Coordinates of C-alpha atoms in Angstrom, one line a residue:
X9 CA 0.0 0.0 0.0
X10 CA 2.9 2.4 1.1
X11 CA 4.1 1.6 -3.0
X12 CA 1.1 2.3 -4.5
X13 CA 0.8 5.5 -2.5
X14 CA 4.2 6.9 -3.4
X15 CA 3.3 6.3 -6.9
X16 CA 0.4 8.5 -6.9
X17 CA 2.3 10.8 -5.3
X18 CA 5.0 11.2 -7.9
X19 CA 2.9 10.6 -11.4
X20 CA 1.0 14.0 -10.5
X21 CA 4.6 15.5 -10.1
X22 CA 5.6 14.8 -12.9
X23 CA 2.6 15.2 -15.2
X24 CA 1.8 18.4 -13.5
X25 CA 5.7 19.8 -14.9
X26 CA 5.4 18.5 -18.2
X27 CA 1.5 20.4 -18.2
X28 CA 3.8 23.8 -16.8
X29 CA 6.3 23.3 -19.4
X30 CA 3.6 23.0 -22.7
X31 CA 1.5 25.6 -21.4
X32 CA 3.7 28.4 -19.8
X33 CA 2.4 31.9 -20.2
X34 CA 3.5 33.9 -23.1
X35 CA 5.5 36.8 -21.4
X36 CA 7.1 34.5 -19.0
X37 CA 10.8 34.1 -19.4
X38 CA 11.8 30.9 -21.3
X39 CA 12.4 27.7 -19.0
X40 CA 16.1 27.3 -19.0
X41 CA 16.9 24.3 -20.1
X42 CA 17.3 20.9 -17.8
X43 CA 20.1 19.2 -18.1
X44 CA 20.3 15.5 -19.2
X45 CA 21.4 14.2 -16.0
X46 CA 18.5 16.0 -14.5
X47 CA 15.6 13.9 -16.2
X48 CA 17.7 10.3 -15.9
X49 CA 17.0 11.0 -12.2
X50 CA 13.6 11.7 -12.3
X51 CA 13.2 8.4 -14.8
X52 CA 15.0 6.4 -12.3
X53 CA 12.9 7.4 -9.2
X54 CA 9.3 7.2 -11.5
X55 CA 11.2 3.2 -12.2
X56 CA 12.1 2.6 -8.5
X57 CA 8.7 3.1 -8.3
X58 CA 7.2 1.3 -10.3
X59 CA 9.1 -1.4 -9.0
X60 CA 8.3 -1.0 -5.9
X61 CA 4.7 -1.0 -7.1
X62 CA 5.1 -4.7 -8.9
X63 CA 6.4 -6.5 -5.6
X64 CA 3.7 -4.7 -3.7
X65 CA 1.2 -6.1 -6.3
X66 CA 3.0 -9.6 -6.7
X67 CA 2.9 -9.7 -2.7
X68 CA -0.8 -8.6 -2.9
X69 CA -1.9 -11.3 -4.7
X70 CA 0.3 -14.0 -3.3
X71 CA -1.8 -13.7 0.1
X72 CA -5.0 -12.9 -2.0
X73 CA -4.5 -16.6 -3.5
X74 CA -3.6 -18.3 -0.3
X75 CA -6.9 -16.2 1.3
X76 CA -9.2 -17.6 -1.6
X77 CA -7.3 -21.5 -1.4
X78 CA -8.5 -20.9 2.5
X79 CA -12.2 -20.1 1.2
X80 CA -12.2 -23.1 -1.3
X81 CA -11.0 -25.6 1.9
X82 CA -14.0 -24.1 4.2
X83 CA -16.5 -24.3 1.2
X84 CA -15.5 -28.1 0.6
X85 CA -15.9 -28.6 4.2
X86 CA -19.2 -26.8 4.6
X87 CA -20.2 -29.4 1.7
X88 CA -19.1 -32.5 3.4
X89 CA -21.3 -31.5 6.6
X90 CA -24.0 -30.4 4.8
X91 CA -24.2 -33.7 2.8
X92 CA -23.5 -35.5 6.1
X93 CA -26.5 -33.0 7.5
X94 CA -28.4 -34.2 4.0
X95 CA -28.1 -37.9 5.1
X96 CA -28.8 -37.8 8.8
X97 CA -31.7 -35.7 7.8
X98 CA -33.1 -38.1 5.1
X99 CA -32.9 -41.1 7.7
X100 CA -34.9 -39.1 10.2
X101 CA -37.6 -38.5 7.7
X102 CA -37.5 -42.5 7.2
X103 CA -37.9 -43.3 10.7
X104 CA -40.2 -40.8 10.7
X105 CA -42.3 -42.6 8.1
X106 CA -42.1 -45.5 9.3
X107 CA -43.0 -44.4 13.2
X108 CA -46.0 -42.8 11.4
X109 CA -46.2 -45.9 9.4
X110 CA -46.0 -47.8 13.2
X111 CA -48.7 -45.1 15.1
X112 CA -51.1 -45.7 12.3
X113 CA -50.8 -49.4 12.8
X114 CA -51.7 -49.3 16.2
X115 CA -54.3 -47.0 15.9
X116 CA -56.1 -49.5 14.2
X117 CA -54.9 -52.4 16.2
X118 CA -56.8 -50.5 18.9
X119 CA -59.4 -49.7 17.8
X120 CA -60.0 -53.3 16.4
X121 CA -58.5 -54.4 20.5
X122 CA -61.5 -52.1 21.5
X123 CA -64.3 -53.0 19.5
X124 CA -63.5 -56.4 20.3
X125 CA -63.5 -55.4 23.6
X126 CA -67.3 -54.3 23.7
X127 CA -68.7 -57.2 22.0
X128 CA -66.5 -59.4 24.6
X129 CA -68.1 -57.4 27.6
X130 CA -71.1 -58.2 25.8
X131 CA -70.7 -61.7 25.7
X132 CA -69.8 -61.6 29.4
X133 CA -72.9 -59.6 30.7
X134 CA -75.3 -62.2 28.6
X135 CA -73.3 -65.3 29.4
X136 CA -73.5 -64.0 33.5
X137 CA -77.2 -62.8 32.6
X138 CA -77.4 -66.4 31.0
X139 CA -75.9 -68.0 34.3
X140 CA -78.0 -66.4 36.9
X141 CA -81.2 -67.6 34.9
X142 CA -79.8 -71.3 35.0
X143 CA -78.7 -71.4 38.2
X144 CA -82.1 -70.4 39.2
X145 CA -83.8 -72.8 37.4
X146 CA -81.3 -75.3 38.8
X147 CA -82.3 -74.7 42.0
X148 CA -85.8 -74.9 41.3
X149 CA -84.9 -78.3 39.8
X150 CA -83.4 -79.8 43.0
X151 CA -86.1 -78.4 44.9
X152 CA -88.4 -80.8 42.9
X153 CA -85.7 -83.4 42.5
X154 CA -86.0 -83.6 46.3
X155 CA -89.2 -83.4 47.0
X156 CA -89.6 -86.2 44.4
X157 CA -87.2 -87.9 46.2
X158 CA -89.1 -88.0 49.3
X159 CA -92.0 -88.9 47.9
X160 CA -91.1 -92.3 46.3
X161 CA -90.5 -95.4 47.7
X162 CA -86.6 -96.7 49.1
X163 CA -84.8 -98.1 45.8
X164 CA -87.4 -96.8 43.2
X165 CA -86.3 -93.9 41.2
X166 CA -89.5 -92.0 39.0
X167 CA -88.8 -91.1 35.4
X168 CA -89.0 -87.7 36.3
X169 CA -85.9 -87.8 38.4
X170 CA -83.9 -89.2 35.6
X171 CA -84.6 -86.6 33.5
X172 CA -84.4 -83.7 35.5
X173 CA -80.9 -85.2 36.5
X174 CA -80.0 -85.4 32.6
X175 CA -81.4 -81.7 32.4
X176 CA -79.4 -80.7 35.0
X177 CA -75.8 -82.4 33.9
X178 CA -76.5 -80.8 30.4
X179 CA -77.1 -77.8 31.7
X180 CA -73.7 -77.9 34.0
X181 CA -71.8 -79.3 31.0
X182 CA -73.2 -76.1 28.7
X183 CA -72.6 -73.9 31.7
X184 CA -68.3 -75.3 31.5
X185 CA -68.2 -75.2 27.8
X186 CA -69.6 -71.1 27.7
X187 CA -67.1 -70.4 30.5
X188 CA -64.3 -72.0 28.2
X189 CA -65.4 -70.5 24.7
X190 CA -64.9 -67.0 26.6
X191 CA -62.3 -67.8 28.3
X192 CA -59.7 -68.5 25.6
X193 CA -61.3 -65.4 23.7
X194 CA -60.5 -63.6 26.7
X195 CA -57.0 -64.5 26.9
X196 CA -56.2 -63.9 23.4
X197 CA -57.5 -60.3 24.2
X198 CA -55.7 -59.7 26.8
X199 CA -53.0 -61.0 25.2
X200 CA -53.0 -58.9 21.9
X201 CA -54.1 -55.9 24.6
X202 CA -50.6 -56.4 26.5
X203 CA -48.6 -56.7 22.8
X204 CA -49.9 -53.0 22.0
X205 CA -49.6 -51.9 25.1
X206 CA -45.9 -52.6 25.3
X207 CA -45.5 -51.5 21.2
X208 CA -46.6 -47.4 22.9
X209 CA -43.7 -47.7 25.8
X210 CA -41.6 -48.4 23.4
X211 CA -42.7 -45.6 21.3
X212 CA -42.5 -43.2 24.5
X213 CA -39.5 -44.6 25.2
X214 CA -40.6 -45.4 29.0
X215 CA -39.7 -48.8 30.8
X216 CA -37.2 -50.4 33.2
X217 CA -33.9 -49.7 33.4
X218 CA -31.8 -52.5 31.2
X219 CA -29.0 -54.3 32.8
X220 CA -26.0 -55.9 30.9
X221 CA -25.5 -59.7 31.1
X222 CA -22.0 -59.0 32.6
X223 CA -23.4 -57.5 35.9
X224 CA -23.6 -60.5 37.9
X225 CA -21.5 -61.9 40.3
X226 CA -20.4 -65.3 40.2
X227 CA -19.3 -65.4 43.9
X228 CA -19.9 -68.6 45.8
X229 CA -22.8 -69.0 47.7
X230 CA -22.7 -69.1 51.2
X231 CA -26.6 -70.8 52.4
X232 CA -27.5 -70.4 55.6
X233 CA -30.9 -71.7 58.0
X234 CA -33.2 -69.3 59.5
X235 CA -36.2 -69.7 61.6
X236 CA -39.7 -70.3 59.5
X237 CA -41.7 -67.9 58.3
X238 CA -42.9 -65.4 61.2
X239 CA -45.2 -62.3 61.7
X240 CA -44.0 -59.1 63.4
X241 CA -46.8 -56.8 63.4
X242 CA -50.4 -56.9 65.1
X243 CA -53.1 -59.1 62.9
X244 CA -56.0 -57.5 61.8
X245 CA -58.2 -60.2 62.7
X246 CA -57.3 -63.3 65.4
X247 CA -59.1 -66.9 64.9
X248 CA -59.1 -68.5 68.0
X249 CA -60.2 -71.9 66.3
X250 CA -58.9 -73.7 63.4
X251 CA -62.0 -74.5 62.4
X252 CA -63.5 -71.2 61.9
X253 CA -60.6 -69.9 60.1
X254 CA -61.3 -69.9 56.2
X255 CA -59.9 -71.4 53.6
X256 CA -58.3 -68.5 51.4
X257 CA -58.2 -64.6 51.8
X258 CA -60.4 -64.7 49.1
X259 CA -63.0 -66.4 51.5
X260 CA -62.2 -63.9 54.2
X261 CA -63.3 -60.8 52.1
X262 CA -66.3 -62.0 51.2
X263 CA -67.2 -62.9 55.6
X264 CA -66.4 -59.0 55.6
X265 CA -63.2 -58.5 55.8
X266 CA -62.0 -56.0 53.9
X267 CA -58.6 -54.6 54.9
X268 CA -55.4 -56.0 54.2
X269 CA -52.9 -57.3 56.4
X270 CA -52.0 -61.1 58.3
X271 CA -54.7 -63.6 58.9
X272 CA -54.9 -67.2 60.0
X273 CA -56.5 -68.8 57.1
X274 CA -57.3 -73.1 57.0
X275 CA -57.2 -74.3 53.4
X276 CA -59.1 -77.8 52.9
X277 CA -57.7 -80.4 55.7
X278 CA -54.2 -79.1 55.7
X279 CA -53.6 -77.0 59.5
X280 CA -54.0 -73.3 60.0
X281 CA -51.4 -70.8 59.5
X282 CA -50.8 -67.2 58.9
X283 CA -50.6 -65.2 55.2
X284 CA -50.7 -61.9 54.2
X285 CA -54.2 -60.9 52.4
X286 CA -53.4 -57.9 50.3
X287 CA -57.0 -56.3 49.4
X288 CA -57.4 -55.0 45.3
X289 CA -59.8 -55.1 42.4
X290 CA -62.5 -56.1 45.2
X291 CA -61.1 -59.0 46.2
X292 CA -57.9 -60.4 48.7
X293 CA -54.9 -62.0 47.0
X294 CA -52.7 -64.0 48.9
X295 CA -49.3 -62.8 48.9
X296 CA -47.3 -65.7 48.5
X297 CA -43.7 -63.9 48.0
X298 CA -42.3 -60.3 48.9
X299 CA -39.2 -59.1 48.3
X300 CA -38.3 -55.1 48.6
X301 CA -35.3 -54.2 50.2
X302 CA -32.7 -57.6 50.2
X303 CA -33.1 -57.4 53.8
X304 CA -34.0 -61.4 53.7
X305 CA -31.4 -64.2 52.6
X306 CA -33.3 -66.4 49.9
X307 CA -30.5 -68.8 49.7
X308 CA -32.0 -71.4 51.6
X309 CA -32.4 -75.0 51.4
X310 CA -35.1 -77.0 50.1
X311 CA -36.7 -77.9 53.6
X312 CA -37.0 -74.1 54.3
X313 CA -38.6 -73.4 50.9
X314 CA -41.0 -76.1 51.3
X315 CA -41.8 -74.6 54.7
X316 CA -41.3 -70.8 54.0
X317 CA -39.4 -68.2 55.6
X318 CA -38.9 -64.1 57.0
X319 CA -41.3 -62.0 58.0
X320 CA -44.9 -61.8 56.8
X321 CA -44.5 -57.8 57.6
X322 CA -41.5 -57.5 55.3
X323 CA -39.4 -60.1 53.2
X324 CA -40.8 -63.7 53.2
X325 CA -41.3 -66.8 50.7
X326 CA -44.6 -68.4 52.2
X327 CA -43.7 -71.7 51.8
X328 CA -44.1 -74.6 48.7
X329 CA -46.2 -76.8 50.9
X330 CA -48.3 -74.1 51.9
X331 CA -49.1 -72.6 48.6
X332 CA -50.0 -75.9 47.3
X333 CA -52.5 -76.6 49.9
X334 CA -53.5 -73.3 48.8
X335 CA -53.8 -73.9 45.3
X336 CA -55.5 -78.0 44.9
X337 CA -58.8 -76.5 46.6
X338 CA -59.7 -74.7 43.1
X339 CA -58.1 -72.8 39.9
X340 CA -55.7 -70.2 40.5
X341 CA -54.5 -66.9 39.3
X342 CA -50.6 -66.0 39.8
X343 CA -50.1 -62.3 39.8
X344 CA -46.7 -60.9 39.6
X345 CA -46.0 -57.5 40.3
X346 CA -42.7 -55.4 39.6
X347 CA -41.0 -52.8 40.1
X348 CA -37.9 -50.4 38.7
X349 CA -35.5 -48.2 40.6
X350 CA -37.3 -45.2 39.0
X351 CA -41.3 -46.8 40.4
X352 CA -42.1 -47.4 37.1
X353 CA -44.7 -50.6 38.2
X354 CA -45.6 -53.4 35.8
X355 CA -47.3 -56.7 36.4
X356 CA -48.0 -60.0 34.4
X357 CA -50.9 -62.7 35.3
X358 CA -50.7 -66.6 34.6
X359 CA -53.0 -69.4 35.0
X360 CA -51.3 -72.2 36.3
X361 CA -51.3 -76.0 38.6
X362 CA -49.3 -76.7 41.0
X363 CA -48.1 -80.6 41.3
X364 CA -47.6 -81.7 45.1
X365 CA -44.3 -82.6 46.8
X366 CA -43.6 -85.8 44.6
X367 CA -43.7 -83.9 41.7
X368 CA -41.3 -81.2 43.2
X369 CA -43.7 -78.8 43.2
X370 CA -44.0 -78.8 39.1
X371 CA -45.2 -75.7 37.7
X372 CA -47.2 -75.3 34.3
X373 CA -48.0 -71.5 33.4
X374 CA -50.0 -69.8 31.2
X375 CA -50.2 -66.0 30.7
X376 CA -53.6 -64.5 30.8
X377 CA -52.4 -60.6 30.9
X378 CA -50.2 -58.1 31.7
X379 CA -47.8 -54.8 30.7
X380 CA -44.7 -56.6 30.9
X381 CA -43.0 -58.9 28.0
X382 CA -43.1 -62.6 29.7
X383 CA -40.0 -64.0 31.2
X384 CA -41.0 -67.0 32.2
X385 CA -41.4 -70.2 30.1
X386 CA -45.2 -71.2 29.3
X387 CA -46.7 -74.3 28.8
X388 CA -43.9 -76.4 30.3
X389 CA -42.7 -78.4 33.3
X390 CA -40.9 -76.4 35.4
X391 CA -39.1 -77.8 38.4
X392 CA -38.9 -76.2 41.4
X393 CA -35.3 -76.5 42.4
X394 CA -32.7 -75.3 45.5
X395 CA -29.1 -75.6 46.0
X396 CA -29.5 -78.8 47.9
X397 CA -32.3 -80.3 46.2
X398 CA -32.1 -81.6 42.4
X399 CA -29.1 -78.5 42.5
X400 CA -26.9 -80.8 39.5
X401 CA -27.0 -76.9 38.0
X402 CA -26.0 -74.9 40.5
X403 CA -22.5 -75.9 39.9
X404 CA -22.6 -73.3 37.2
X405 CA -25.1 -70.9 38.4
X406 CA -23.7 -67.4 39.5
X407 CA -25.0 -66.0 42.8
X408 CA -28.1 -64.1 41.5
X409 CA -29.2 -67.3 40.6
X410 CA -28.8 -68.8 43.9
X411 CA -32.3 -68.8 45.9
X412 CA -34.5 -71.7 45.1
X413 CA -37.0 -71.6 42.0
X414 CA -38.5 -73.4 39.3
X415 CA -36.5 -74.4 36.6
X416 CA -37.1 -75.2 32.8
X417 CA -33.1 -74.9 31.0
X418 CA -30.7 -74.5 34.1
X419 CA -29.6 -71.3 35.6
X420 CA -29.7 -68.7 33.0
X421 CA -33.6 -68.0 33.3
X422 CA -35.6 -65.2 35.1
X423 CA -35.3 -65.9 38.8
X424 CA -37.2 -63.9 41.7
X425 CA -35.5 -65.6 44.6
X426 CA -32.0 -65.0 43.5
X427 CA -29.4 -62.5 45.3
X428 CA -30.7 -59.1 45.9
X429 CA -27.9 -56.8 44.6
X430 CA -27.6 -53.7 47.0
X431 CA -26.1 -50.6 46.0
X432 CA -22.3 -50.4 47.5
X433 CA -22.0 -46.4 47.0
X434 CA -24.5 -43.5 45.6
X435 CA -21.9 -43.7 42.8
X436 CA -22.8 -47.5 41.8
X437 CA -25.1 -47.4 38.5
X438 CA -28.4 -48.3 39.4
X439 CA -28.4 -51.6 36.9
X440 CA -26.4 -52.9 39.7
X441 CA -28.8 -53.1 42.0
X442 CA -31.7 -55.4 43.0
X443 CA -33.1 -58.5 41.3
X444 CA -33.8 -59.1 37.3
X445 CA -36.6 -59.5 34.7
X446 CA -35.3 -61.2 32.3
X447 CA -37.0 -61.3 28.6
X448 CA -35.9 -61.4 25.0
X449 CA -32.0 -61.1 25.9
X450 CA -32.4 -58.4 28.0
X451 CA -32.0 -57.9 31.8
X452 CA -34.7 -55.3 34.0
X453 CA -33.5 -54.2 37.1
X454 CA -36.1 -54.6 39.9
X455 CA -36.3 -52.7 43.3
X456 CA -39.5 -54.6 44.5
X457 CA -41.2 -58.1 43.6
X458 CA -44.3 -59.4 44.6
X459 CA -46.2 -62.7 43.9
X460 CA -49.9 -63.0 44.4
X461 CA -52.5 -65.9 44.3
X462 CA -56.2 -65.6 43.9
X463 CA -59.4 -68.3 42.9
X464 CA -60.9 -67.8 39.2
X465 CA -64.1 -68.6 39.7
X466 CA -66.5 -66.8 37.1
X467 CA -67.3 -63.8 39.2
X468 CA -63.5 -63.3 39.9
X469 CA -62.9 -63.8 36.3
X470 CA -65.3 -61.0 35.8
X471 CA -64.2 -59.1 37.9
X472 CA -60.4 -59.7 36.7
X473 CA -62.3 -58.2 33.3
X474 CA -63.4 -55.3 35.1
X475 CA -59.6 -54.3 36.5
X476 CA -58.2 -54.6 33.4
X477 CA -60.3 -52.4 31.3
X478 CA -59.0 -49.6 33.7
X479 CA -55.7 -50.5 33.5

C-alpha cells in the first residue's frame, strides 16, 4: 500500500511539470533548459517506483490466492457436513415414516382391540345374565328333584328324576363349555391388549432400566438356616379356632373383611397358618412372595422353601407346601407385580397348577395378561429347584441365581428368589442393583417383587375383566 501510494504521489509530479512546461504563459521568461542528467534521475525514481509497485502487487496477490485457497478448503468442508446433515436428515424422515407408518398401525390395532372389547363385555354380561337364569332354574330343579325324592318309595327312582338329572348335567356341562369358549377369547385379548400396550412404551420410550448380562457376580454361595416364616406386626383379625378360620383370603373378604394385612386362614384339611391378604380389584390375594429391600437371605435350602421363611410384615417366601394346599382347593390366578429403581410398576398374570411334593412342586404356566413382556417359560414343566435339592446346575449358576426356583433350562432363566444386589456407593449405576426380569436377551432391574394368588371362579374372572379395562 505504502508503494502504490508513493506512486500516486510522484505521477502528478511529474505530469503536473510537463502540463507547466507546454503551457507556460507567453511573457514569462523561457524555462532554462534541464540538463540530461536532470531527467535520468527523475526516470529512475518514477522506475524505482514502479518497481516498488510490482512487488507490492506480486505480494498482494500471493496472500490474495492463499486467502481464496483458504475459502475453497472451508466451502468443501461446509459441503461435506451439509451432505452429512443431507443424510442424517433423510434417515430421520424414514424413521419418521415408518414411526408414522408404526402409530397408524396401532391405531387401528386399537381400535379393532377395542371394539372387540365391547362385543367381549357383551358376551360376558349375557353369558353372566345367562348364568344367573340357569342357576335359578337349577335350584328350582333340586327343589323338585328332592321333594320327588321323598315322595317315592326306598330303591325306586321316577322317570321324572332321571330326566331332571340329565337336564341338570347338560345344563352344567353347557354352563363349562360357555365359560371356556370365553375364556380363551378372553386370553387372546388380553393378550393382543398387552402386545400394543408394550408396542406405545416403546414408542414413548418409558420402561425399566436394562442391565447388561455381565453384571452379575459369580461369587460362591454361602446358604444359611433361618427360623420359619414369622409375623411381626399386630393381625388385623385373630381366629381362635382352626376351624373357623377360612380357607383362602379370598374367602375372608367375602365374611367382611375387607382390609389388608396377616390372617390365620385353613385351606381344605391341611392346618392353619398365617398369610398376608393384600385387598385390590375387590377382592384379597394371597401374597405368597415379597421381596423389597434384600433385607432377607433367599438362599436357603429345600426344607425351608418347602416350609417358607422371613417375616410376613416384610421379606418372606410363604412356603411350597403351603401354597400348594392353597392352590388344589380350586383354579388359580398367579399375579406378579414389579417394580424399577425409577417406580415405574408393571405386572404380568398366569394361570397355572401346581403338582404336590412328589412332583417337586412342578409348575405349568400360562399368561392371561399383563404390561410386561413374559419372562418366564409357558406351557412347560418347570421344576422347582434349591441348591441342595435336584441342584446338578448350581454348579454353574452365578450368585443371582442362587435362591431356590423353578427351573425349565438350568440357571440362566428369570429368577425372583436369586441375590438381591444392594447398591455399595450413591456412585454404583443403578443396573447394579436389585433382582432381574429377564426377557428377550435383556435384563430389568427390579427394586420390589411381589407374587400374588387368587381363585378364578367366574365372578372373579369377571371381575379380573373389570380391572383390566381400567388399567
Amino acid at each position: 500500500m505504502r508503494v502504490i501510494s508513493l506512486f500516486f504521489l510522484i505521477v502528478p509530479l511529474v505530469i503536473s511539470s510537463k502540463i507547466d512546461q507546454e503551457y507556460s504563459p507567453l511573457d514569462s521568461p523561457p524555462p532554462e533548459p534541464k540538463s540530461r542528467f536532470a531527467m535520468l534521475d527523475d526516470v529512475k525514481i518514477l522506475a524505482n517506483g514502479l518497481l516498488q509497485l510490482g512487488h507490492g502487487l506480486k505480494d498482494f496477490v500471493h496472500k490474495t490466492k492463499n486467502q481464496i485457497n483458504d475459502i475453497f478448503q472451508k466451502l468443501n468442508i461446509f459441503d461435506k457436513s451439509f451432505y452429512d446433515l443431507s443424510l442424517q436428515t433423510n434417515e430421520i424422515k424414514e424413521e419418521e415414516r415408518e414411526l408414522r407408518k408404526t402409530t397408524s398401525n396401532l391405531q387401528a390395532k386399537n381400535e379393532e382391540m377395542k371394539n372387540l372389547s365391547l362385543e367381549l363385555n357383551s358376551k360376558l354380561e349375557e353369558l353372566l345374565e345367562e348364568k344367573m337364569q340357569l342357576q335359578q332354574k337349577v335350584k328350582t330343579l333340586e327343589e323338585k328333584l328332592i321333594t320327588l325324592i321323598r315322595s317315592q318309595p326306598e330303591g325306586q327312582e321316577h322317570q321324572e328324576v332321571t330326566i331332571l338329572k340329565t337336564f341338570v348335567e347338560q345344563q352344567d356341562h353347557s354352563i363349562k363349555e360357555l365359560f371356556q369358549t370365553v375364556q380363551e377369547q378372553y386370553q387372546q385379548l388380553t393378550r393382543q391388549h398387552g402386545q400394543i400396550k408394550e408396542m406405545e412404551n416403546q414408542l414413548r420410550k418409558t420402561g425399566f432400566q436394562e442391565a447388561p448380562d455381565n453384571s452379575l457376580s459369580t461369587k460362591q454361595r454361602a446358604p444359611r438356616t433361618i427360623p420359619s416364616l414369622q409375623s411381626n406386626g399386630t393381625r388385623p383379625s385373630e381366629h381362635s379356632e382352626e376351624l373357623e378360620a377360612p380357607a383362602s383370603c379370598a374367602a375372608l373378604y367375602e365374611a367382611g373383611q375387607h382390609s389388608s394385612g396377616v390372617y390365620t386362614i385353613r385351606p381344605g384339611h391341611s392346618e392353619s397358618f398365617d398369610v398376608y391378604c393384600e385387598v385390590k380389584s375387590g377382592s384379597s390375594w394371597t401374597v405368597i412372595q415379597h421381596r423389597m429391600d434384600g433385607s432377607q437371605n433367599f438362599n436357603e435350602t429345600w426344607e425351608n422353601y418347602q416350609h417358607g421363611f422371613g417375616s410376613l410384615d416384610g421379606e418372606f417366601w410363604l412356603g411350597l407346601e403351603k401354597i400348594y394346599s392353597i392352590v388344589k382347593q380350586s383354579d388359580y390366578i398367579l399375579r406378579i407385580e414389579l417394580e424399577d429403581w425409577k417406580d415405574n410398576k408393571r405386572y404380568i398374570e398366569y394361570s397355572f397348577n401346581l403338582g404336590s411334593k412328589e412332583t417337586d412342586y412342578t409348575l405349568h404356566l400360562s399368561e392371561i395378561l399383563g404390561n410386561i413382556p413374559n419372562a418366564i417359560p409357558e406351557h412347560k414343566d418347570l421344576v422347582f429347584s434349591t441348591w441342595d435339592h435336584n441342584a446338578k446346575d448350581y454348579l454353574t449358576c452365578p450368585e443371582s441365581y442362587s435362591g431356590g426356583w423353578w427351573r425349565h433350562n438350568g440357571c440362566g432363566e428369570t429368577n425372583l428368589n436369586g441375590k438381591y444386589n444392594k447398591a455399595r456407593s450413591k456412585g454404583k449405576p443403578e443396573r447394579r442393583r436389585g433382582l432381574y426380569w429377564k426377557c428377550h436377551n435383556r435384563l430389568y432391574s427390579l427394586k420390589t417383587t411381589k407374587m400374588l394368588i387368587h381363585p378364578t371362579d367366574l365372578e372373579s374372572f369377571d371381575e379380573l375383566r373389570q380391572v383390566s379395562k381400567n388399567q
